[in-house]
PDB file of C-alpha atoms in Angstrom:
ATOM      1  CA  UNK A   1      39.505 -23.419 -31.146  1.00 58.00           C
ATOM      2  CA  UNK A   2      42.196 -25.655 -32.727  1.00 64.00           C
ATOM      3  CA  UNK A   3      43.251 -28.813 -30.857  1.00 87.00           C
ATOM      4  CA  UNK A   4      46.751 -29.462 -29.850  1.00 93.00           C
ATOM      5  CA  UNK A   5      48.874 -32.668 -29.486  1.00 94.00           C
ATOM      6  CA  UNK A   6      51.873 -32.922 -27.171  1.00 96.00           C
ATOM      7  CA  UNK A   7      54.022 -35.846 -26.127  1.00 96.00           C
ATOM      8  CA  UNK A   8      52.958 -37.089 -22.610  1.00 95.00           C
ATOM      9  CA  UNK A   9      56.557 -36.865 -21.039  1.00 97.00           C
ATOM     10  CA  UNK A  10      60.047 -35.661 -21.638  1.00 97.00           C
ATOM     11  CA  UNK A  11      63.302 -35.753 -19.729  1.00 97.00           C
ATOM     12  CA  UNK A  12      66.017 -33.146 -19.720  1.00 96.00           C
ATOM     13  CA  UNK A  13      69.374 -32.812 -17.938  1.00 97.00           C
ATOM     14  CA  UNK A  14      69.805 -29.738 -15.703  1.00 97.00           C
ATOM     15  CA  UNK A  15      71.539 -26.989 -17.594  1.00 97.00           C
ATOM     16  CA  UNK A  16      70.655 -28.274 -21.046  1.00 97.00           C
ATOM     17  CA  UNK A  17      67.997 -26.879 -23.334  1.00 97.00           C
ATOM     18  CA  UNK A  18      64.509 -28.400 -23.080  1.00 98.00           C
ATOM     19  CA  UNK A  19      62.679 -28.478 -26.404  1.00 98.00           C
ATOM     20  CA  UNK A  20      58.959 -29.103 -26.019  1.00 98.00           C
ATOM     21  CA  UNK A  21      57.039 -29.763 -29.232  1.00 98.00           C
ATOM     22  CA  UNK A  22      53.323 -29.067 -29.983  1.00 97.00           C
ATOM     23  CA  UNK A  23      51.284 -29.920 -32.994  1.00 96.00           C
ATOM     24  CA  UNK A  24      48.337 -27.758 -33.922  1.00 95.00           C
ATOM     25  CA  UNK A  25      47.688 -28.663 -37.576  1.00 94.00           C
ATOM     26  CA  UNK A  26      44.189 -27.178 -37.572  1.00 92.00           C
ATOM     27  CA  UNK A  27      45.156 -23.754 -36.350  1.00 92.00           C
ATOM     28  CA  UNK A  28      43.398 -20.929 -38.112  1.00 88.00           C
ATOM     29  CA  UNK A  29      45.042 -17.785 -39.473  1.00 86.00           C
ATOM     30  CA  UNK A  30      44.199 -15.514 -36.556  1.00 86.00           C
ATOM     31  CA  UNK A  31      44.722 -17.999 -33.694  1.00 89.00           C
ATOM     32  CA  UNK A  32      47.745 -17.596 -31.447  1.00 91.00           C
ATOM     33  CA  UNK A  33      49.818 -20.319 -29.780  1.00 94.00           C
ATOM     34  CA  UNK A  34      50.049 -19.929 -25.980  1.00 93.00           C
ATOM     35  CA  UNK A  35      52.266 -21.848 -23.573  1.00 96.00           C
ATOM     36  CA  UNK A  36      51.612 -22.414 -19.932  1.00 96.00           C
ATOM     37  CA  UNK A  37      53.068 -24.647 -17.190  1.00 97.00           C
ATOM     38  CA  UNK A  38      51.843 -25.826 -13.905  1.00 95.00           C
ATOM     39  CA  UNK A  39      54.128 -26.891 -11.150  1.00 94.00           C
ATOM     40  CA  UNK A  40      52.718 -29.410  -8.637  1.00 88.00           C
ATOM     41  CA  UNK A  41      50.085 -27.784  -6.327  1.00 86.00           C
ATOM     42  CA  UNK A  42      50.518 -24.364  -7.806  1.00 90.00           C
ATOM     43  CA  UNK A  43      48.420 -22.285 -10.283  1.00 90.00           C
ATOM     44  CA  UNK A  44      49.228 -22.330 -13.920  1.00 93.00           C
ATOM     45  CA  UNK A  45      51.793 -19.920 -15.078  1.00 95.00           C
ATOM     46  CA  UNK A  46      51.623 -18.143 -18.446  1.00 94.00           C
ATOM     47  CA  UNK A  47      55.009 -18.442 -20.333  1.00 97.00           C
ATOM     48  CA  UNK A  48      54.753 -17.043 -23.813  1.00 96.00           C
ATOM     49  CA  UNK A  49      52.632 -16.644 -26.794  1.00 94.00           C
ATOM     50  CA  UNK A  50      53.008 -15.974 -30.509  1.00 94.00           C
ATOM     51  CA  UNK A  51      51.191 -15.689 -33.890  1.00 93.00           C
ATOM     52  CA  UNK A  52      53.708 -16.591 -36.575  1.00 92.00           C
ATOM     53  CA  UNK A  53      57.013 -14.984 -35.752  1.00 87.00           C
ATOM     54  CA  UNK A  54      59.407 -16.482 -33.241  1.00 94.00           C
ATOM     55  CA  UNK A  55      59.097 -14.999 -29.823  1.00 96.00           C
ATOM     56  CA  UNK A  56      61.496 -14.734 -26.840  1.00 97.00           C
ATOM     57  CA  UNK A  57      61.153 -13.542 -23.275  1.00 96.00           C
ATOM     58  CA  UNK A  58      62.963 -13.977 -20.063  1.00 95.00           C
ATOM     59  CA  UNK A  59      61.461 -17.424 -19.550  1.00 95.00           C
ATOM     60  CA  UNK A  60      61.546 -19.115 -22.915  1.00 98.00           C
ATOM     61  CA  UNK A  61      61.630 -18.907 -26.685  1.00 98.00           C
ATOM     62  CA  UNK A  62      58.807 -19.956 -28.998  1.00 98.00           C
ATOM     63  CA  UNK A  63      59.556 -21.216 -32.416  1.00 98.00           C
ATOM     64  CA  UNK A  64      56.595 -21.578 -34.785  1.00 97.00           C
ATOM     65  CA  UNK A  65      56.925 -23.272 -38.147  1.00 96.00           C
ATOM     66  CA  UNK A  66      56.322 -21.387 -41.253  1.00 95.00           C
ATOM     67  CA  UNK A  67      53.066 -23.323 -41.958  1.00 95.00           C
ATOM     68  CA  UNK A  68      52.028 -22.674 -38.257  1.00 95.00           C
ATOM     69  CA  UNK A  69      51.036 -26.290 -37.851  1.00 95.00           C
ATOM     70  CA  UNK A  70      53.544 -26.941 -35.084  1.00 97.00           C
ATOM     71  CA  UNK A  71      55.647 -25.014 -32.481  1.00 97.00           C
ATOM     72  CA  UNK A  72      58.462 -25.668 -30.091  1.00 98.00           C
ATOM     73  CA  UNK A  73      58.868 -24.173 -26.586  1.00 98.00           C
ATOM     74  CA  UNK A  74      62.517 -23.817 -25.693  1.00 98.00           C
ATOM     75  CA  UNK A  75      63.757 -23.451 -22.125  1.00 98.00           C
ATOM     76  CA  UNK A  76      67.457 -22.604 -22.911  1.00 97.00           C
ATOM     77  CA  UNK A  77      68.991 -23.748 -19.610  1.00 96.00           C
ATOM     78  CA  UNK A  78      66.635 -25.971 -17.700  1.00 97.00           C
ATOM     79  CA  UNK A  79      66.785 -26.079 -13.940  1.00 97.00           C
ATOM     80  CA  UNK A  80      65.221 -28.501 -11.452  1.00 97.00           C
ATOM     81  CA  UNK A  81      62.479 -25.836 -10.807  1.00 96.00           C
ATOM     82  CA  UNK A  82      61.349 -26.103 -14.495  1.00 97.00           C
ATOM     83  CA  UNK A  83      59.986 -29.582 -13.665  1.00 97.00           C
ATOM     84  CA  UNK A  84      56.338 -29.213 -14.443  1.00 97.00           C
ATOM     85  CA  UNK A  85      53.433 -30.067 -16.770  1.00 96.00           C
ATOM     86  CA  UNK A  86      53.675 -27.859 -19.912  1.00 97.00           C
ATOM     87  CA  UNK A  87      50.529 -26.978 -21.848  1.00 95.00           C
ATOM     88  CA  UNK A  88      50.183 -25.677 -25.405  1.00 95.00           C
ATOM     89  CA  UNK A  89      46.869 -24.130 -26.369  1.00 91.00           C
ATOM     90  CA  UNK A  90      45.697 -22.085 -29.310  1.00 90.00           C
ATOM     91  CA  UNK A  91      43.073 -19.283 -29.199  1.00 84.00           C
ATOM     92  CA  UNK A  92      42.113 -15.887 -30.526  1.00 77.00           C
ATOM     93  CA  UNK A  93      43.828 -12.932 -28.839  1.00 68.00           C
ATOM     94  CA  UNK A  94      40.613 -10.972 -28.318  1.00 63.00           C
ATOM     95  CA  UNK A  95      37.457  -9.919 -30.082  1.00 55.00           C
ATOM     96  CA  UNK A  96      34.457 -11.627 -28.594  1.00 53.00           C
ATOM     97  CA  UNK A  97      36.443 -14.643 -27.244  1.00 54.00           C
ATOM     98  CA  UNK A  98      36.534 -14.433 -23.492  1.00 64.00           C
ATOM     99  CA  UNK A  99      39.571 -16.826 -23.099  1.00 65.00           C
ATOM    100  CA  UNK A 100      38.365 -19.932 -21.263  1.00 75.00           C
ATOM    101  CA  UNK A 101      41.469 -21.920 -20.811  1.00 79.00           C
ATOM    102  CA  UNK A 102      41.094 -25.617 -21.527  1.00 81.00           C
ATOM    103  CA  UNK A 103      44.297 -27.538 -21.077  1.00 83.00           C
ATOM    104  CA  UNK A 104      44.828 -30.901 -22.656  1.00 83.00           C
ATOM    105  CA  UNK A 105      47.038 -33.543 -21.075  1.00 85.00           C
ATOM    106  CA  UNK A 106      50.163 -31.528 -21.652  1.00 92.00           C
ATOM    107  CA  UNK A 107      53.787 -32.687 -21.406  1.00 96.00           C
ATOM    108  CA  UNK A 108      55.298 -33.700 -18.061  1.00 96.00           C
ATOM    109  CA  UNK A 109      58.830 -32.316 -18.284  1.00 98.00           C
ATOM    110  CA  UNK A 110      61.214 -33.779 -15.671  1.00 98.00           C
ATOM    111  CA  UNK A 111      64.610 -32.032 -15.282  1.00 98.00           C
ATOM    112  CA  UNK A 112      67.308 -34.348 -13.827  1.00 96.00           C
ATOM    113  CA  UNK A 113      70.312 -33.277 -11.808  1.00 95.00           C
TER     114      UNK A 113
ATOM    115  CA  UNK B   1      55.454  -6.319  -7.562  1.00 58.00           C
ATOM    116  CA  UNK B   2      52.437  -6.656  -9.884  1.00 68.00           C
ATOM    117  CA  UNK B   3      50.488  -9.830  -9.467  1.00 93.00           C
ATOM    118  CA  UNK B   4      47.432 -11.632  -8.233  1.00 96.00           C
ATOM    119  CA  UNK B   5      46.846 -12.531  -4.580  1.00 95.00           C
ATOM    120  CA  UNK B   6      44.387 -15.029  -3.235  1.00 95.00           C
ATOM    121  CA  UNK B   7      43.660 -15.693   0.318  1.00 89.00           C
ATOM    122  CA  UNK B   8      43.687 -17.770   2.330  1.00 90.00           C
ATOM    123  CA  UNK B   9      45.890 -20.534   0.884  1.00 92.00           C
ATOM    124  CA  UNK B  10      44.042 -23.270   2.853  1.00 94.00           C
ATOM    125  CA  UNK B  11      40.387 -22.997   3.978  1.00 94.00           C
ATOM    126  CA  UNK B  12      38.316 -25.443   5.976  1.00 94.00           C
ATOM    127  CA  UNK B  13      34.603 -25.189   6.384  1.00 92.00           C
ATOM    128  CA  UNK B  14      31.763 -27.317   7.643  1.00 91.00           C
ATOM    129  CA  UNK B  15      29.111 -28.434   5.215  1.00 91.00           C
ATOM    130  CA  UNK B  16      26.155 -25.991   4.922  1.00 90.00           C
ATOM    131  CA  UNK B  17      28.277 -22.850   5.397  1.00 91.00           C
ATOM    132  CA  UNK B  18      28.901 -20.301   2.683  1.00 94.00           C
ATOM    133  CA  UNK B  19      32.502 -19.221   2.230  1.00 94.00           C
ATOM    134  CA  UNK B  20      34.032 -16.347   0.290  1.00 95.00           C
ATOM    135  CA  UNK B  21      37.421 -16.622  -1.387  1.00 96.00           C
ATOM    136  CA  UNK B  22      39.367 -13.489  -2.047  1.00 96.00           C
ATOM    137  CA  UNK B  23      41.036 -12.471  -5.285  1.00 97.00           C
ATOM    138  CA  UNK B  24      42.876  -9.229  -5.769  1.00 97.00           C
ATOM    139  CA  UNK B  25      45.028  -7.998  -8.717  1.00 97.00           C
ATOM    140  CA  UNK B  26      47.198  -4.844  -9.241  1.00 96.00           C
ATOM    141  CA  UNK B  27      47.926  -5.611 -12.913  1.00 95.00           C
ATOM    142  CA  UNK B  28      45.226  -3.164 -14.168  1.00 94.00           C
ATOM    143  CA  UNK B  29      43.621  -6.026 -16.011  1.00 93.00           C
ATOM    144  CA  UNK B  30      40.024  -5.648 -17.077  1.00 91.00           C
ATOM    145  CA  UNK B  31      39.116  -9.386 -17.220  1.00 92.00           C
ATOM    146  CA  UNK B  32      39.167 -11.673 -14.347  1.00 94.00           C
ATOM    147  CA  UNK B  33      38.341 -15.392 -13.985  1.00 94.00           C
ATOM    148  CA  UNK B  34      37.625 -18.069 -11.484  1.00 96.00           C
ATOM    149  CA  UNK B  35      38.543 -21.633 -12.188  1.00 94.00           C
ATOM    150  CA  UNK B  36      38.246 -24.903 -10.207  1.00 94.00           C
ATOM    151  CA  UNK B  37      40.733 -27.654 -10.438  1.00 92.00           C
ATOM    152  CA  UNK B  38      40.104 -31.218  -8.943  1.00 91.00           C
ATOM    153  CA  UNK B  39      42.944 -33.692  -8.395  1.00 85.00           C
ATOM    154  CA  UNK B  40      44.549 -34.856 -11.609  1.00 81.00           C
ATOM    155  CA  UNK B  41      41.930 -32.822 -13.591  1.00 83.00           C
ATOM    156  CA  UNK B  42      42.015 -29.761 -15.876  1.00 85.00           C
ATOM    157  CA  UNK B  43      40.653 -26.286 -15.266  1.00 87.00           C
ATOM    158  CA  UNK B  44      36.937 -25.642 -15.153  1.00 91.00           C
ATOM    159  CA  UNK B  45      35.644 -22.107 -15.586  1.00 91.00           C
ATOM    160  CA  UNK B  46      33.245 -21.036 -12.915  1.00 95.00           C
ATOM    161  CA  UNK B  47      32.708 -17.315 -13.668  1.00 95.00           C
ATOM    162  CA  UNK B  48      34.438 -14.536 -15.560  1.00 93.00           C
ATOM    163  CA  UNK B  49      34.184 -10.864 -15.663  1.00 93.00           C
ATOM    164  CA  UNK B  50      35.431  -8.624 -18.519  1.00 89.00           C
ATOM    165  CA  UNK B  51      34.642  -5.293 -16.882  1.00 90.00           C
ATOM    166  CA  UNK B  52      33.545  -3.822 -13.542  1.00 93.00           C
ATOM    167  CA  UNK B  53      29.975  -4.481 -12.516  1.00 94.00           C
ATOM    168  CA  UNK B  54      29.595  -7.189 -15.154  1.00 93.00           C
ATOM    169  CA  UNK B  55      30.221 -10.927 -15.004  1.00 94.00           C
ATOM    170  CA  UNK B  56      29.179 -14.157 -16.853  1.00 92.00           C
ATOM    171  CA  UNK B  57      28.645 -17.744 -15.867  1.00 93.00           C
ATOM    172  CA  UNK B  58      31.196 -20.230 -16.938  1.00 92.00           C
ATOM    173  CA  UNK B  59      30.656 -23.836 -17.319  1.00 90.00           C
ATOM    174  CA  UNK B  60      30.095 -24.825 -13.686  1.00 94.00           C
ATOM    175  CA  UNK B  61      28.548 -21.726 -12.040  1.00 95.00           C
ATOM    176  CA  UNK B  62      25.866 -23.563 -10.116  1.00 96.00           C
ATOM    177  CA  UNK B  63      26.415 -23.149  -6.381  1.00 96.00           C
ATOM    178  CA  UNK B  64      28.773 -20.162  -6.748  1.00 97.00           C
ATOM    179  CA  UNK B  65      28.365 -16.501  -6.863  1.00 97.00           C
ATOM    180  CA  UNK B  66      30.644 -13.501  -7.659  1.00 98.00           C
ATOM    181  CA  UNK B  67      30.774  -9.757  -7.580  1.00 97.00           C
ATOM    182  CA  UNK B  68      32.883  -7.270  -9.375  1.00 97.00           C
ATOM    183  CA  UNK B  69      32.447  -3.945  -7.740  1.00 97.00           C
ATOM    184  CA  UNK B  70      36.058  -2.810  -8.255  1.00 96.00           C
ATOM    185  CA  UNK B  71      38.528  -3.423 -11.085  1.00 96.00           C
ATOM    186  CA  UNK B  72      41.011  -5.001  -8.617  1.00 97.00           C
ATOM    187  CA  UNK B  73      38.723  -7.373  -6.899  1.00 97.00           C
ATOM    188  CA  UNK B  74      36.665 -10.417  -7.905  1.00 98.00           C
ATOM    189  CA  UNK B  75      35.635 -12.462  -4.790  1.00 97.00           C
ATOM    190  CA  UNK B  76      34.009 -15.777  -5.196  1.00 97.00           C
ATOM    191  CA  UNK B  77      31.407 -17.136  -2.772  1.00 97.00           C
ATOM    192  CA  UNK B  78      30.970 -20.955  -2.535  1.00 96.00           C
ATOM    193  CA  UNK B  79      27.408 -21.440  -1.220  1.00 94.00           C
ATOM    194  CA  UNK B  80      25.904 -24.349   0.529  1.00 90.00           C
ATOM    195  CA  UNK B  81      24.169 -25.264  -2.683  1.00 89.00           C
ATOM    196  CA  UNK B  82      27.435 -26.322  -4.233  1.00 90.00           C
ATOM    197  CA  UNK B  83      27.328 -30.210  -4.086  1.00 90.00           C
ATOM    198  CA  UNK B  84      31.036 -30.868  -4.121  1.00 92.00           C
ATOM    199  CA  UNK B  85      32.859 -27.738  -2.978  1.00 94.00           C
ATOM    200  CA  UNK B  86      36.147 -29.417  -1.904  1.00 95.00           C
ATOM    201  CA  UNK B  87      38.606 -28.359  -4.614  1.00 95.00           C
ATOM    202  CA  UNK B  88      41.560 -26.095  -5.596  1.00 96.00           C
ATOM    203  CA  UNK B  89      40.227 -22.702  -6.647  1.00 97.00           C
ATOM    204  CA  UNK B  90      42.265 -20.494  -8.918  1.00 96.00           C
ATOM    205  CA  UNK B  91      41.650 -16.892  -9.840  1.00 97.00           C
ATOM    206  CA  UNK B  92      43.252 -15.335 -12.979  1.00 95.00           C
ATOM    207  CA  UNK B  93      43.263 -12.110 -14.816  1.00 94.00           C
ATOM    208  CA  UNK B  94      44.109 -11.076 -18.333  1.00 91.00           C
ATOM    209  CA  UNK B  95      44.772  -7.857 -20.300  1.00 87.00           C
ATOM    210  CA  UNK B  96      42.065  -6.664 -22.541  1.00 75.00           C
ATOM    211  CA  UNK B  97      42.258  -8.092 -26.046  1.00 70.00           C
ATOM    212  CA  UNK B  98      44.568 -10.932 -24.962  1.00 77.00           C
ATOM    213  CA  UNK B  99      42.139 -13.189 -23.129  1.00 79.00           C
ATOM    214  CA  UNK B 100      44.221 -16.296 -23.345  1.00 84.00           C
ATOM    215  CA  UNK B 101      47.173 -14.629 -21.697  1.00 88.00           C
ATOM    216  CA  UNK B 102      46.059 -15.247 -18.108  1.00 92.00           C
ATOM    217  CA  UNK B 103      48.050 -14.655 -14.933  1.00 93.00           C
ATOM    218  CA  UNK B 104      47.064 -16.887 -12.018  1.00 95.00           C
ATOM    219  CA  UNK B 105      47.060 -16.340  -8.301  1.00 95.00           C
ATOM    220  CA  UNK B 106      48.520 -19.084  -6.023  1.00 94.00           C
ATOM    221  CA  UNK B 107      45.162 -20.653  -5.474  1.00 95.00           C
ATOM    222  CA  UNK B 108      42.974 -21.531  -2.470  1.00 96.00           C
ATOM    223  CA  UNK B 109      42.537 -25.105  -1.434  1.00 95.00           C
ATOM    224  CA  UNK B 110      39.139 -25.482   0.100  1.00 96.00           C
ATOM    225  CA  UNK B 111      38.145 -28.418   2.197  1.00 95.00           C
ATOM    226  CA  UNK B 112      34.480 -28.796   3.229  1.00 93.00           C
ATOM    227  CA  UNK B 113      33.689 -31.552   5.760  1.00 91.00           C
TER     228      UNK B 113
END
């Protein structure tokens, strides 16, 4: 599976958009980009995933560059409850892969009042 | 509401005792997973199951056992053979053919003294 690189920390003002970048320059053609977050002392929470088209759900938007070497997770109106560690991973959607999640260091997002 | 439940949230045991952690899901997912997370560390896969009556060892299965008699349930037993059982245990499930899209329970924090 391709490796990912994320900034160690970011700050955002409450109510503003939080844009979290991720580099995955070695991603292969059939690997998806997945985003998770983990709030302190809680289990990880799946946010969104995509292959090459931009995706949006009730939590966030995912923008993947045309060459698929990087992506950005957008939280459109960040709240204090969005303060968490955000993880970007890449992996195959199915087939024989059983989906062992391996998080890197992630990005610590701190949302300020 | 669909989701994954784990119980109890906190568990205390004496050394030498086996303990079983509960994990139930009503998401109709075929695949289920058990992870362990130590303070400041990432996830480590203990066991996973892709279908009822079948399960596979993950990276750190020694000292643990599981069963998968029902689609909804995947209990984990921490045996006395596990050398460092004190940890945060997380159960997850994923839809078939989207193994990296995992939904986590709230976790069980086990303390063995």
